Coordinates of C-alpha atoms and ligand atoms in Angstrom, one line a residue:
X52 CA 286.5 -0.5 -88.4
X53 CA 284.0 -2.0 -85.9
X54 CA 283.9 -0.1 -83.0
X55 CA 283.0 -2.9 -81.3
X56 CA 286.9 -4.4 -81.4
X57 CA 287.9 -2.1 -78.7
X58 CA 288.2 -3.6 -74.9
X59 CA 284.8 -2.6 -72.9
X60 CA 282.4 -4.1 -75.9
X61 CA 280.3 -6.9 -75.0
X62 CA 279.1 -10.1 -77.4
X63 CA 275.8 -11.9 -76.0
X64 CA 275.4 -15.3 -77.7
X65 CA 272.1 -17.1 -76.9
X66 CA 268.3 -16.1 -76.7
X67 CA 266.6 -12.9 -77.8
X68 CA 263.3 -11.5 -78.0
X69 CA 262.8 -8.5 -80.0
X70 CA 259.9 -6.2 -80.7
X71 CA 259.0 -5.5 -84.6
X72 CA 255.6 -4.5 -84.7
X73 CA 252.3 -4.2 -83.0
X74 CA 251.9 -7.6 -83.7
X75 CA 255.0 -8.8 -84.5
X76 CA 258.5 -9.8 -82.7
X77 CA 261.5 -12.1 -83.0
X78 CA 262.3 -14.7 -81.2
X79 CA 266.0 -16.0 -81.9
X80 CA 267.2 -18.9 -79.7
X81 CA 270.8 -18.3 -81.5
X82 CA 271.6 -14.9 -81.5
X83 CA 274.4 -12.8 -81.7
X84 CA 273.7 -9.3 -79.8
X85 CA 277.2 -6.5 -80.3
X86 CA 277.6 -4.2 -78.1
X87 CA 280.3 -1.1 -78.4
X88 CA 282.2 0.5 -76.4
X89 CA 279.4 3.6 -75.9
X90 CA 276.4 1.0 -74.8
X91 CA 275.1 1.2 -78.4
X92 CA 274.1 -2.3 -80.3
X93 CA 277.0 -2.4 -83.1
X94 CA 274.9 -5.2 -85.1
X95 CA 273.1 -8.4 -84.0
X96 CA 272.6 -11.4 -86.4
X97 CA 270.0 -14.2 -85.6
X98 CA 270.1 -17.9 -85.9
X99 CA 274.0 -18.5 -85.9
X100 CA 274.2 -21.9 -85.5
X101 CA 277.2 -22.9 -83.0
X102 CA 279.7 -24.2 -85.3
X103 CA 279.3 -20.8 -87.5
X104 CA 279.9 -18.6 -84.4
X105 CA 283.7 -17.9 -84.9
X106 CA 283.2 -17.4 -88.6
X107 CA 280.5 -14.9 -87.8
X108 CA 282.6 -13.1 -85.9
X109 CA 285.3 -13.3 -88.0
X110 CA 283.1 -12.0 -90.9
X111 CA 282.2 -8.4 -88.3
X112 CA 286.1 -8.3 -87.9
X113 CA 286.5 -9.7 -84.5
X114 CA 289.0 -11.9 -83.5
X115 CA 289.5 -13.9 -80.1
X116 CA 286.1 -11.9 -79.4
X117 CA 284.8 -12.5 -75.6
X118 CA 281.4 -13.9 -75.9
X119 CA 279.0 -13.8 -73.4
X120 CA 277.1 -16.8 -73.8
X121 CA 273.5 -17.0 -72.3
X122 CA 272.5 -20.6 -70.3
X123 CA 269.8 -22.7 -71.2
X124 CA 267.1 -21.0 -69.7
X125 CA 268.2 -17.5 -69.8
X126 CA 267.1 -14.7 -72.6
X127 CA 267.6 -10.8 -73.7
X128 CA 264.3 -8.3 -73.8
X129 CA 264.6 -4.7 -74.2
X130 CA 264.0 -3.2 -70.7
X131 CA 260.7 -2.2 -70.1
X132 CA 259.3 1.2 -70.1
X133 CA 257.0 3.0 -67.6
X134 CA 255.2 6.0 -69.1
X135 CA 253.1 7.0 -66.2
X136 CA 254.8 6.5 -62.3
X137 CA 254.6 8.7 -59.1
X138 CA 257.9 8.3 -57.2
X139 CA 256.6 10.0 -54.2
X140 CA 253.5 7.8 -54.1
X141 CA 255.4 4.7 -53.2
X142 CA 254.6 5.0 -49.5
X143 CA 251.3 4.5 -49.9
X144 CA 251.2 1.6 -52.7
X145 CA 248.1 -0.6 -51.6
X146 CA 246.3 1.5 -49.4
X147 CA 243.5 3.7 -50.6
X148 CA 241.6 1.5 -52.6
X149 CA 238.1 2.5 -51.5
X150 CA 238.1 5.3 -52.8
X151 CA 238.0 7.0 -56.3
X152 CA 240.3 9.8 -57.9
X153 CA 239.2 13.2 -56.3
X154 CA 238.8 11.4 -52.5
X155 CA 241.9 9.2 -53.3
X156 CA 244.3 12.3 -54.3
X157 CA 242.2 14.0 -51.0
X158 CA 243.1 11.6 -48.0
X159 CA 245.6 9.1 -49.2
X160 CA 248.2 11.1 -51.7
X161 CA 248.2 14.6 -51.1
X162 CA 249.0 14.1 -47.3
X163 CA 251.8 11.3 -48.5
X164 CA 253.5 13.8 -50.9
X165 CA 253.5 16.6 -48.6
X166 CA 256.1 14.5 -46.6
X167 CA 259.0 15.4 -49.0
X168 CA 259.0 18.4 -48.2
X169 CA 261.5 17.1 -45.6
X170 CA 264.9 16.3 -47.8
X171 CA 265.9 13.2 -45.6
X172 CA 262.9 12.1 -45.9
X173 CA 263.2 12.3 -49.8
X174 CA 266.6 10.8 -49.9
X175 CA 265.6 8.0 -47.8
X176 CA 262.5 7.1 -49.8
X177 CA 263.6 8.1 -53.4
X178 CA 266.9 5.7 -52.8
X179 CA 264.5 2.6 -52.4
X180 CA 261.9 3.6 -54.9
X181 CA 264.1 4.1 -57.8
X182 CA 266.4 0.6 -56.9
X183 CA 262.8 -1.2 -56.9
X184 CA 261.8 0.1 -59.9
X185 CA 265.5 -0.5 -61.6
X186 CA 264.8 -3.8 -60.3
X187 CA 261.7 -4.4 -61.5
X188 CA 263.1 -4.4 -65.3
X189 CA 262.3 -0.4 -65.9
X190 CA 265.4 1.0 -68.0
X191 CA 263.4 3.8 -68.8
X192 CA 260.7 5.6 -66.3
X193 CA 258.4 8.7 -66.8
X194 CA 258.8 10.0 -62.9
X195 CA 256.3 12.5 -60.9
X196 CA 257.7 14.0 -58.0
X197 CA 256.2 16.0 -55.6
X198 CA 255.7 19.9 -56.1
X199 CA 258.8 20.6 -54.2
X200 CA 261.8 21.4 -55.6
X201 CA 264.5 20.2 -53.6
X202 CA 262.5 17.3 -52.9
X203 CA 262.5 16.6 -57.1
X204 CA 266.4 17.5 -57.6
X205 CA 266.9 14.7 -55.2
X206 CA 264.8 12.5 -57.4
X207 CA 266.6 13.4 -60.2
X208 CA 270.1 12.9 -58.3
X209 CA 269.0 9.5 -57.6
X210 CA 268.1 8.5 -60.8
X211 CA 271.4 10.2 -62.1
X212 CA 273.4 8.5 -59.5
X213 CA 271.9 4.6 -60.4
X214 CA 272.1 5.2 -64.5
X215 CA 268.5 5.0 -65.0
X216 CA 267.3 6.8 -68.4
X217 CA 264.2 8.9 -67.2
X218 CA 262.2 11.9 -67.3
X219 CA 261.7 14.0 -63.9
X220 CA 259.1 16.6 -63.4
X221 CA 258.0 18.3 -60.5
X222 CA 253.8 18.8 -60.2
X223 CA 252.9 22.2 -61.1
X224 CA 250.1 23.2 -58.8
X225 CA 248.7 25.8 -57.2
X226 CA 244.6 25.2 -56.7
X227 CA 242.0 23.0 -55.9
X228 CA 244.6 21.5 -53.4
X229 CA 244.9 21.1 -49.3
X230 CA 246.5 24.6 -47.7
X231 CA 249.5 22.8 -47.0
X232 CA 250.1 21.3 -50.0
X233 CA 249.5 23.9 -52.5
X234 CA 252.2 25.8 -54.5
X235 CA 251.5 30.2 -53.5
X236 CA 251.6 31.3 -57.0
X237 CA 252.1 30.7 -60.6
X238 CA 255.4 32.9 -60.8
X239 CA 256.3 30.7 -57.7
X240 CA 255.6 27.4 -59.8
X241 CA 257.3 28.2 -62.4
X242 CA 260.3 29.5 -61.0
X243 CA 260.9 26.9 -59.6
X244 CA 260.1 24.5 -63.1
X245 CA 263.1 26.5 -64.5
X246 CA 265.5 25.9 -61.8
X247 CA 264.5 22.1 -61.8
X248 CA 265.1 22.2 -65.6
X249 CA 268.0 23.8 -65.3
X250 CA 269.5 21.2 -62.4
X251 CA 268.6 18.5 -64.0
X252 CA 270.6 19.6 -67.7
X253 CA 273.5 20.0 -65.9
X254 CA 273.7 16.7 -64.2
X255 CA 274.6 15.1 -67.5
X256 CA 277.8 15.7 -69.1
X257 CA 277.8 16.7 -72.3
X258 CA 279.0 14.6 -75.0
X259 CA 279.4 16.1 -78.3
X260 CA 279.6 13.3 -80.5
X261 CA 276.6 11.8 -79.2
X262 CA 273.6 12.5 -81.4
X263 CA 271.4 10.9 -78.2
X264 CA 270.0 12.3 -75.7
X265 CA 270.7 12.6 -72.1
X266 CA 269.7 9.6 -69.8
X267 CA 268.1 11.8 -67.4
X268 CA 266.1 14.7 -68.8
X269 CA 263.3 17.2 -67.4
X270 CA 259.7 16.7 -68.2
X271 CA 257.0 19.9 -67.6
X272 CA 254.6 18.3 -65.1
X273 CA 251.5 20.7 -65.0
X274 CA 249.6 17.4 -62.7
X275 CA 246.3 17.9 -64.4
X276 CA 244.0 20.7 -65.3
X277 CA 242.1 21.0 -62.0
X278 CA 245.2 21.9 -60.1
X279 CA 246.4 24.4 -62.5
X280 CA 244.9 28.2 -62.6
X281 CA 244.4 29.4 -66.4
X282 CA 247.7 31.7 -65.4
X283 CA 249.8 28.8 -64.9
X284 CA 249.0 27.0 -67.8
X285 CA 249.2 29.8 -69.8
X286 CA 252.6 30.6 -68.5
X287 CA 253.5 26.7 -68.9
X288 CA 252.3 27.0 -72.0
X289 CA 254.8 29.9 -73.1
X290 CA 257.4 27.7 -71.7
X291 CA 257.1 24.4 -73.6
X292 CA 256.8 26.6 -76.7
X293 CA 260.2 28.2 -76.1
X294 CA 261.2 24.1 -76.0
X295 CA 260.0 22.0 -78.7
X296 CA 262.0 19.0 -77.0
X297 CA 260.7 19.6 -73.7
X298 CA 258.6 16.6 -73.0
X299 CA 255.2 17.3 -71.2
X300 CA 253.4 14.8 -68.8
X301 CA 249.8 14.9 -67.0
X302 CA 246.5 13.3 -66.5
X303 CA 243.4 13.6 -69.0
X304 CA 239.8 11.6 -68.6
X305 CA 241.0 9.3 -66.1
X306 CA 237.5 9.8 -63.6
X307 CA 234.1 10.9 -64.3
X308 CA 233.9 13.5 -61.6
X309 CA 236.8 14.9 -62.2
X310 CA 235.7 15.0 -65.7
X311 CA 233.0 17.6 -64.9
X312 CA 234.9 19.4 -62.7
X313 CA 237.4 19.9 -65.3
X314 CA 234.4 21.3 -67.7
X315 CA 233.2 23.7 -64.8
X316 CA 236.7 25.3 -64.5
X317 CA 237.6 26.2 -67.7
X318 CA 234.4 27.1 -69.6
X319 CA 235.9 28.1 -72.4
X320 CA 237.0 24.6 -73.7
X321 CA 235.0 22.1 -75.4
X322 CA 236.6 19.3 -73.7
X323 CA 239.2 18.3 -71.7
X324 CA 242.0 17.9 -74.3
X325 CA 240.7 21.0 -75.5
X326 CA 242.2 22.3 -72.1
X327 CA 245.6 21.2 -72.8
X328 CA 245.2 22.4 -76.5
X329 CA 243.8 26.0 -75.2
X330 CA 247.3 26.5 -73.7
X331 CA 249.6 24.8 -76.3
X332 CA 250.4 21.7 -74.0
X333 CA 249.1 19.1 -76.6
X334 CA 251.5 18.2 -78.6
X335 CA 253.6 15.2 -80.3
X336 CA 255.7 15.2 -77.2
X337 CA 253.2 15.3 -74.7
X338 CA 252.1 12.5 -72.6
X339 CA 248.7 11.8 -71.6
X340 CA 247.9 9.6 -68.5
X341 CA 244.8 7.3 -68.2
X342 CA 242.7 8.7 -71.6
X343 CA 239.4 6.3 -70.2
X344 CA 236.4 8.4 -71.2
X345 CA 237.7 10.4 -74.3
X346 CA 234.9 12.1 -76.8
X347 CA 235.7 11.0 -80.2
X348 CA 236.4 14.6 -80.7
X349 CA 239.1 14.4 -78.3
X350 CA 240.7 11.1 -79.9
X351 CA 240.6 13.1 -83.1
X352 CA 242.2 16.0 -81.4
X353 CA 245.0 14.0 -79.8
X354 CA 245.8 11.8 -82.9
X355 CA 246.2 15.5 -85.1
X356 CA 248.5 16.7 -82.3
X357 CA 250.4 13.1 -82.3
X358 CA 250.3 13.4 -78.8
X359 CA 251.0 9.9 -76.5
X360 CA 248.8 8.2 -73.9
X361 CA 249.9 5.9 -70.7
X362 CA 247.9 3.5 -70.5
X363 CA 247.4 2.5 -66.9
X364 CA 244.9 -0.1 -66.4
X365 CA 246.2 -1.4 -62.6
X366 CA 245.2 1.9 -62.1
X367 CA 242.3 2.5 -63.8
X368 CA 241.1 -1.0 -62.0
X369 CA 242.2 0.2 -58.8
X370 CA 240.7 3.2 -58.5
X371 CA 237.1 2.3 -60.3
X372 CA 237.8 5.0 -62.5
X373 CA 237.0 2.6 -66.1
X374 CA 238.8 0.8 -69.3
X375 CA 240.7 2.8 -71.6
X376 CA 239.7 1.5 -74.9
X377 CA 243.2 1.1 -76.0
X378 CA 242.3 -1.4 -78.9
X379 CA 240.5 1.8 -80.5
X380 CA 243.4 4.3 -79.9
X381 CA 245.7 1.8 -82.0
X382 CA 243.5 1.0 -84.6
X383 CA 243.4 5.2 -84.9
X384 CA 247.1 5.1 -85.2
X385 CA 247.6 6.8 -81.9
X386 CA 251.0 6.4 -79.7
X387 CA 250.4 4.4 -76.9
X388 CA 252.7 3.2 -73.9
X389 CA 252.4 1.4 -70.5
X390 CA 252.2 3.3 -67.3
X391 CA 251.9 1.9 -63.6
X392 CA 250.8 5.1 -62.3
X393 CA 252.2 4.0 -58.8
X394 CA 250.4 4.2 -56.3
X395 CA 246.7 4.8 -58.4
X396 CA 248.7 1.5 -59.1
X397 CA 249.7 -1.1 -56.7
X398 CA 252.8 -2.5 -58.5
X399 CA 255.9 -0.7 -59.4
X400 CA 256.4 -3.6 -62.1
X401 CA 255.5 -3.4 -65.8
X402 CA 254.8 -6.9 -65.8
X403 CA 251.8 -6.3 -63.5
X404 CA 250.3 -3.4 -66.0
X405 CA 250.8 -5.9 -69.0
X406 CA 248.3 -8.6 -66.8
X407 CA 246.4 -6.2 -66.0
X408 CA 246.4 -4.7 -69.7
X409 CA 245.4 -8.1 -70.9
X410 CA 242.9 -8.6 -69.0
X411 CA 241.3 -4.8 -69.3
X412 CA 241.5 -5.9 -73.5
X413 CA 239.4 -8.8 -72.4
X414 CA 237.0 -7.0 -70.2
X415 CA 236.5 -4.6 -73.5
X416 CA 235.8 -7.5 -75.7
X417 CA 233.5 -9.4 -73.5
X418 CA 231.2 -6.0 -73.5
X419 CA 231.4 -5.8 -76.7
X420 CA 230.0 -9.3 -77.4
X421 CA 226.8 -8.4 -75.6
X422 CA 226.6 -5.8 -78.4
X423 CA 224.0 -6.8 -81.3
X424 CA 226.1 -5.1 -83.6
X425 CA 229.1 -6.0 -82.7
X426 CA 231.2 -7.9 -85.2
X427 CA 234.3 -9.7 -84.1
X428 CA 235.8 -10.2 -87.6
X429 CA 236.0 -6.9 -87.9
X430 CA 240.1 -6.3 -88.2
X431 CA 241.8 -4.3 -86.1
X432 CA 242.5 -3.9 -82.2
X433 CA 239.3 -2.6 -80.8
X434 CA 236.9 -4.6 -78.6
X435 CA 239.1 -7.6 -78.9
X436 CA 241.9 -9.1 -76.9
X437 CA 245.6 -8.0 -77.0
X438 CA 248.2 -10.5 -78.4
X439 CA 251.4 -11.0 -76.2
X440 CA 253.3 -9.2 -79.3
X441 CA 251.2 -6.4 -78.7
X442 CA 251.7 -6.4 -75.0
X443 CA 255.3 -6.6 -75.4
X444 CA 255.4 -3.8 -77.8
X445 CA 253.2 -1.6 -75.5
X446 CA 255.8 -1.8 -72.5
X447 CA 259.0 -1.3 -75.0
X448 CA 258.2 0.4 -78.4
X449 CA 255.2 1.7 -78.0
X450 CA 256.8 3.4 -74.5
X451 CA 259.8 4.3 -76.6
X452 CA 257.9 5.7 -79.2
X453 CA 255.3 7.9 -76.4
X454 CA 258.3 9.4 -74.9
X455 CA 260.1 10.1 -78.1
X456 CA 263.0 8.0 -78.0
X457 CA 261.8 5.2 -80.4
X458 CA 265.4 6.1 -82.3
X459 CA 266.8 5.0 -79.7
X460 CA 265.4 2.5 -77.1
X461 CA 262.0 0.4 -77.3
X462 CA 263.8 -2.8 -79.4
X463 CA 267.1 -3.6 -80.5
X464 CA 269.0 -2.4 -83.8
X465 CA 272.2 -1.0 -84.4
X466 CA 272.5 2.5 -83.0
X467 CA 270.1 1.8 -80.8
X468 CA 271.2 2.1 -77.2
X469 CA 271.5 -1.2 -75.6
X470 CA 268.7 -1.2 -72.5
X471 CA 268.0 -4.2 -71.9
X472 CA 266.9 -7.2 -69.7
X473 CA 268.7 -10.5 -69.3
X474 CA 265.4 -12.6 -67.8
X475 CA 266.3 -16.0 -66.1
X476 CA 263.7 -18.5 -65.7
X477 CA 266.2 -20.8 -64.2
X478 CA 265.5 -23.1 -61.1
X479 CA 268.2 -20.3 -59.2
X480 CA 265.7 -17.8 -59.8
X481 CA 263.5 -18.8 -56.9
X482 CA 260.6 -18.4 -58.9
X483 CA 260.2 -22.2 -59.7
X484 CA 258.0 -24.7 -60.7
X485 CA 255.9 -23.6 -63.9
X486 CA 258.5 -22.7 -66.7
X487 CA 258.4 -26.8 -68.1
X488 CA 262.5 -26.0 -68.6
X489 CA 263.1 -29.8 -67.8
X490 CA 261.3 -30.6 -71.1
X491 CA 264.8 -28.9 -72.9
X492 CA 265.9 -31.4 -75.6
X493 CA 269.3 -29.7 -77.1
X494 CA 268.9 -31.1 -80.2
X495 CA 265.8 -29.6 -81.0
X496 CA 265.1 -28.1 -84.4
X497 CA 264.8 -24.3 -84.7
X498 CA 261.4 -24.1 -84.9
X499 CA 260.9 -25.8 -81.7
X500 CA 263.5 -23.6 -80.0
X501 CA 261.5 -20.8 -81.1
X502 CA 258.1 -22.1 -80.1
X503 CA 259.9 -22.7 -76.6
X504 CA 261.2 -19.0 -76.6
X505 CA 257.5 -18.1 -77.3
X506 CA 256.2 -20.1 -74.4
X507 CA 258.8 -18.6 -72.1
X508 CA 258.3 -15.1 -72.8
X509 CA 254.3 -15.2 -71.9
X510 CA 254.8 -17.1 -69.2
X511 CA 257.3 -14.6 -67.7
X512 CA 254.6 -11.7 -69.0
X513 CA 252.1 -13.7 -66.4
X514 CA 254.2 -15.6 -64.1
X515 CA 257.6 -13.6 -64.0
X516 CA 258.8 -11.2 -61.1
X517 CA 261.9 -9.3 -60.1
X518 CA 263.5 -12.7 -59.5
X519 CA 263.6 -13.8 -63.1
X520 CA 265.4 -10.4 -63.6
X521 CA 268.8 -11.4 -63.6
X522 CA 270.7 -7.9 -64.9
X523 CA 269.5 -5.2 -65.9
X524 CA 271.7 -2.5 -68.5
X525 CA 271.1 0.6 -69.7
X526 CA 272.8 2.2 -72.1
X527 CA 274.9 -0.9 -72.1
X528 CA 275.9 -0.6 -68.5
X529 CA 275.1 -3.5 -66.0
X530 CA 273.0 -1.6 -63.0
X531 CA 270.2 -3.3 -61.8
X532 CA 269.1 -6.7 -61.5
X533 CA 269.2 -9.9 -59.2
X534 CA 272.4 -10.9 -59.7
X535 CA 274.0 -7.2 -59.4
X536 CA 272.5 -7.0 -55.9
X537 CA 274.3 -10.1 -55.1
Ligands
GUN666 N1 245.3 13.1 -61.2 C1 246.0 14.1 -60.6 N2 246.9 13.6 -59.8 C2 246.9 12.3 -59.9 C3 247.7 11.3 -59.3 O1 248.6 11.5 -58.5 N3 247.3 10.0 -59.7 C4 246.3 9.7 -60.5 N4 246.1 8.5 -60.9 N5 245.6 10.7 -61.1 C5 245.9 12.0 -60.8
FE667 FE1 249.1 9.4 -62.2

């Protein structure tokens, strides 16, 4: 009995993009996408021609179906996944840009962040942050707060309240930051941890059926090594081993300096994933922000541990802190994701890491041709530029698979949940001019259909924004998106 016969399933019929590989997706100009009751994908079946549609259906036992049919011009992506984003951090997008990491968290963040300490102030912001980044074609988002509490509830309320999946963690710190943003103790930090865990569990209701999990979900946020004492860590450390599913997010290798500053506080590691390892806070569920100036030691730790790294290369731009050699940390087989890492990052869209992912790829191969011994036919990722199927799968799948949900989001399959983009590169998307839609011929042959999905899909990689975002679901509910704000 398919459950999607019942009355709140939904039938797309028209264009869809979908992930496969690292260097593989699907473009279907006739697809059929199912949708259940529940915001799961019940099946999808590519290339049904028009004329076969009712038998199609007929075939998955649905009859007088409501299909949804998608315009000329219009197409289905999975929604986009930010690994790496500070919601607090949003104030002071675009500013700051002189400086590097250590000065950068110094006069521009730290005194930012220490504003939520106010709860208004927190509503206020988080409200606008997390519609922009719902907007922006995020379904799922990796979110730092601040290191206060009540400040971080609210974030997580917020999120709650708009049906965005996502992880929310409040920064453990307590040194080597200012004396008014600093948390007093390590029994203080992680008191307050547990209470945000605990507040965040119980803001979604338990459904017993459902093998999946939450939308929103807690996420241990020690902010990086330097603002953690050995205590804290340790204690962190005792935590996320009481919680095998208790993701873990923080910052490795992004900055030279803070590098060796690393080294010089804890003496006892060889390295700075050796840190994280010291204290048990490497692991398959951990997430690794930045990763530019890893040892090969460190790769090799990181790949045993099957830990995840954001790559944020707006970021990593921004801040002069380097190029993450992602090409090499696929070709190793390690998990890698996109991050913005707002506001080290100046855009809250994906789109605007995958340009600047692109061109960071590029940047790594051109070095590497000035390299006698470097040899381009050499297969693999490294030193060479990323395909768009690459890029697409970093921001979905790879994302998906980083934070541990590639069973259930990153691409679309049934049981999957249905997160998901319907992009619009219509003339009534304001964004006009360059998407050649005018050269449409309906009778084209598949192939050409498929070509012209191809052409749309990097063009709105390089020349989409928020208005070619039409809706935006997750978990099969409509709740972002152009045309919801209208
Ligand atoms: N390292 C520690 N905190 C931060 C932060 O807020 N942003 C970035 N980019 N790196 C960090
Ligand atoms: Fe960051």
């Amino acid at each position: 009995m398919p459950s999607s016969s019942t009355a709140n399933s939904s039938i797309f019929y028209g264009a869809v993009i979908n992930p496969t590989s690292l260097t593989t997706y699907s473009a279907s100009p006739r697809c059929l996408l199912a949708i259940d009751a529940t915001g799961n994908i019940d099946w999808l079946e590519e290339d049904v021609e028009p004329h076969a549609l009712q038998d199609t259906l007929a075939s998955r036992g649905y009859i007088d179906a409501q299909v949804i049919p998608l315009k000329d011009g219009e197409f289905i992506i999975p929604g986009f996944i930010d690994t790496h984003t500070h919601a607090p951090q949003v104030p002071n997008m675009g500013t700051g840009g002189q400086y590097e990491l250590l000065d950068w968290l110094k006069y521009v963040t730290f005194p930012t962040e220490s504003k939520f300490e106010d709860i208004s102030f927190a509503q206020k912001t988080y409200k606008s942050v997390v519609r922009r980044v719902i907007d922006s074609g995020t379904t799922t988002c990796c979110y730092y707060g601040t290191l206060h509490l009540e400040a971080t509830k609210v974030l997580a309320d917020v999120v709650s309240s708009y049906g965005q999946r996502a992880f929310v963690g409040k920064c453990n710190m307590n040194r080597e930051s200012p004396p008014h943003y600093i948390e007093p103790s390590s029994d203080t930090s992680i008191s307050d941890t547990r209470q945000l865990i605990s507040y965040i569990r119980n803001l979604s209701k338990p459904t017993l059926t459902s093998k999946q999990e939450p939308l929103v979900q807690p996420i241990l946020t020690p902010r990086f090594a330097i603002s953690c004492t050995d205590d804290l860590l340790s204690s962190l450390g005792e935590l996320a081993a009481s919680e095998p599913n208790l993701r873990i997010q923080t910052h490795i290798s992004e900055n030279k300096s803070e590098i060796s500053f690393t080294g010089s506080l804890f003496p006892a590691a060889s390295h700075y994933a050796g840190v994280y390892d010291m204290f048990g806070l490497l692991r398959s569920n951990t997430i690794l922000a930045h990763a530019v100036h890893l040892t090969q030691e460190e790769i090799s730790l990181i790949k045993e541990k099957n830990a995840g790294i954001s790559h944020c290369p707006t970021s990593n731009f921004n801040l002069n802190s380097g190029i993450a050699p992602i090409g090499l940390y696929l070709d190793k087989g390690i998990k890698v994701g996109l991050g913005t890492d707002v506001s080290g990052g100046f855009q809250i869209s994906i789109l605007n890491t995958i340009q600047n992912a692109c061109i960071a790829a590029k940047v790594c191969a051109l070095q590497a041709q000035s390299d006698p011994k470097h040899d381009p036919s050499t297969p693999g990722f490294a030193n060479k530029p990323l395909p768009i199927a690459t890029l697409l799968y970093l921001a979905t799948m790879g994302g998906a698979a980083v934070c541990g949900l590639q069973n259930q989001i990153g691409s679309f399959a049934p049981g999957k949940s249905f997160d998901a983009l319907l992009v619009n590169i219509r003339e009534e998307s304001g964004n006009i001019g360059i998407w050649g839609l005018s050269e449409s011929e309906p009778f084209q042959d598949l192939d050409s259909q498929r070509k012209r999905l191809d052409n749309w899909l990097e063009k709105f990689l390089f020349c989409g924004d928020d208005r070619n975002i039409s809706r935006v679901y997750v978990q099969g509910n409509l709740m972002g998106g152009r045309s919801y704000r209208q």
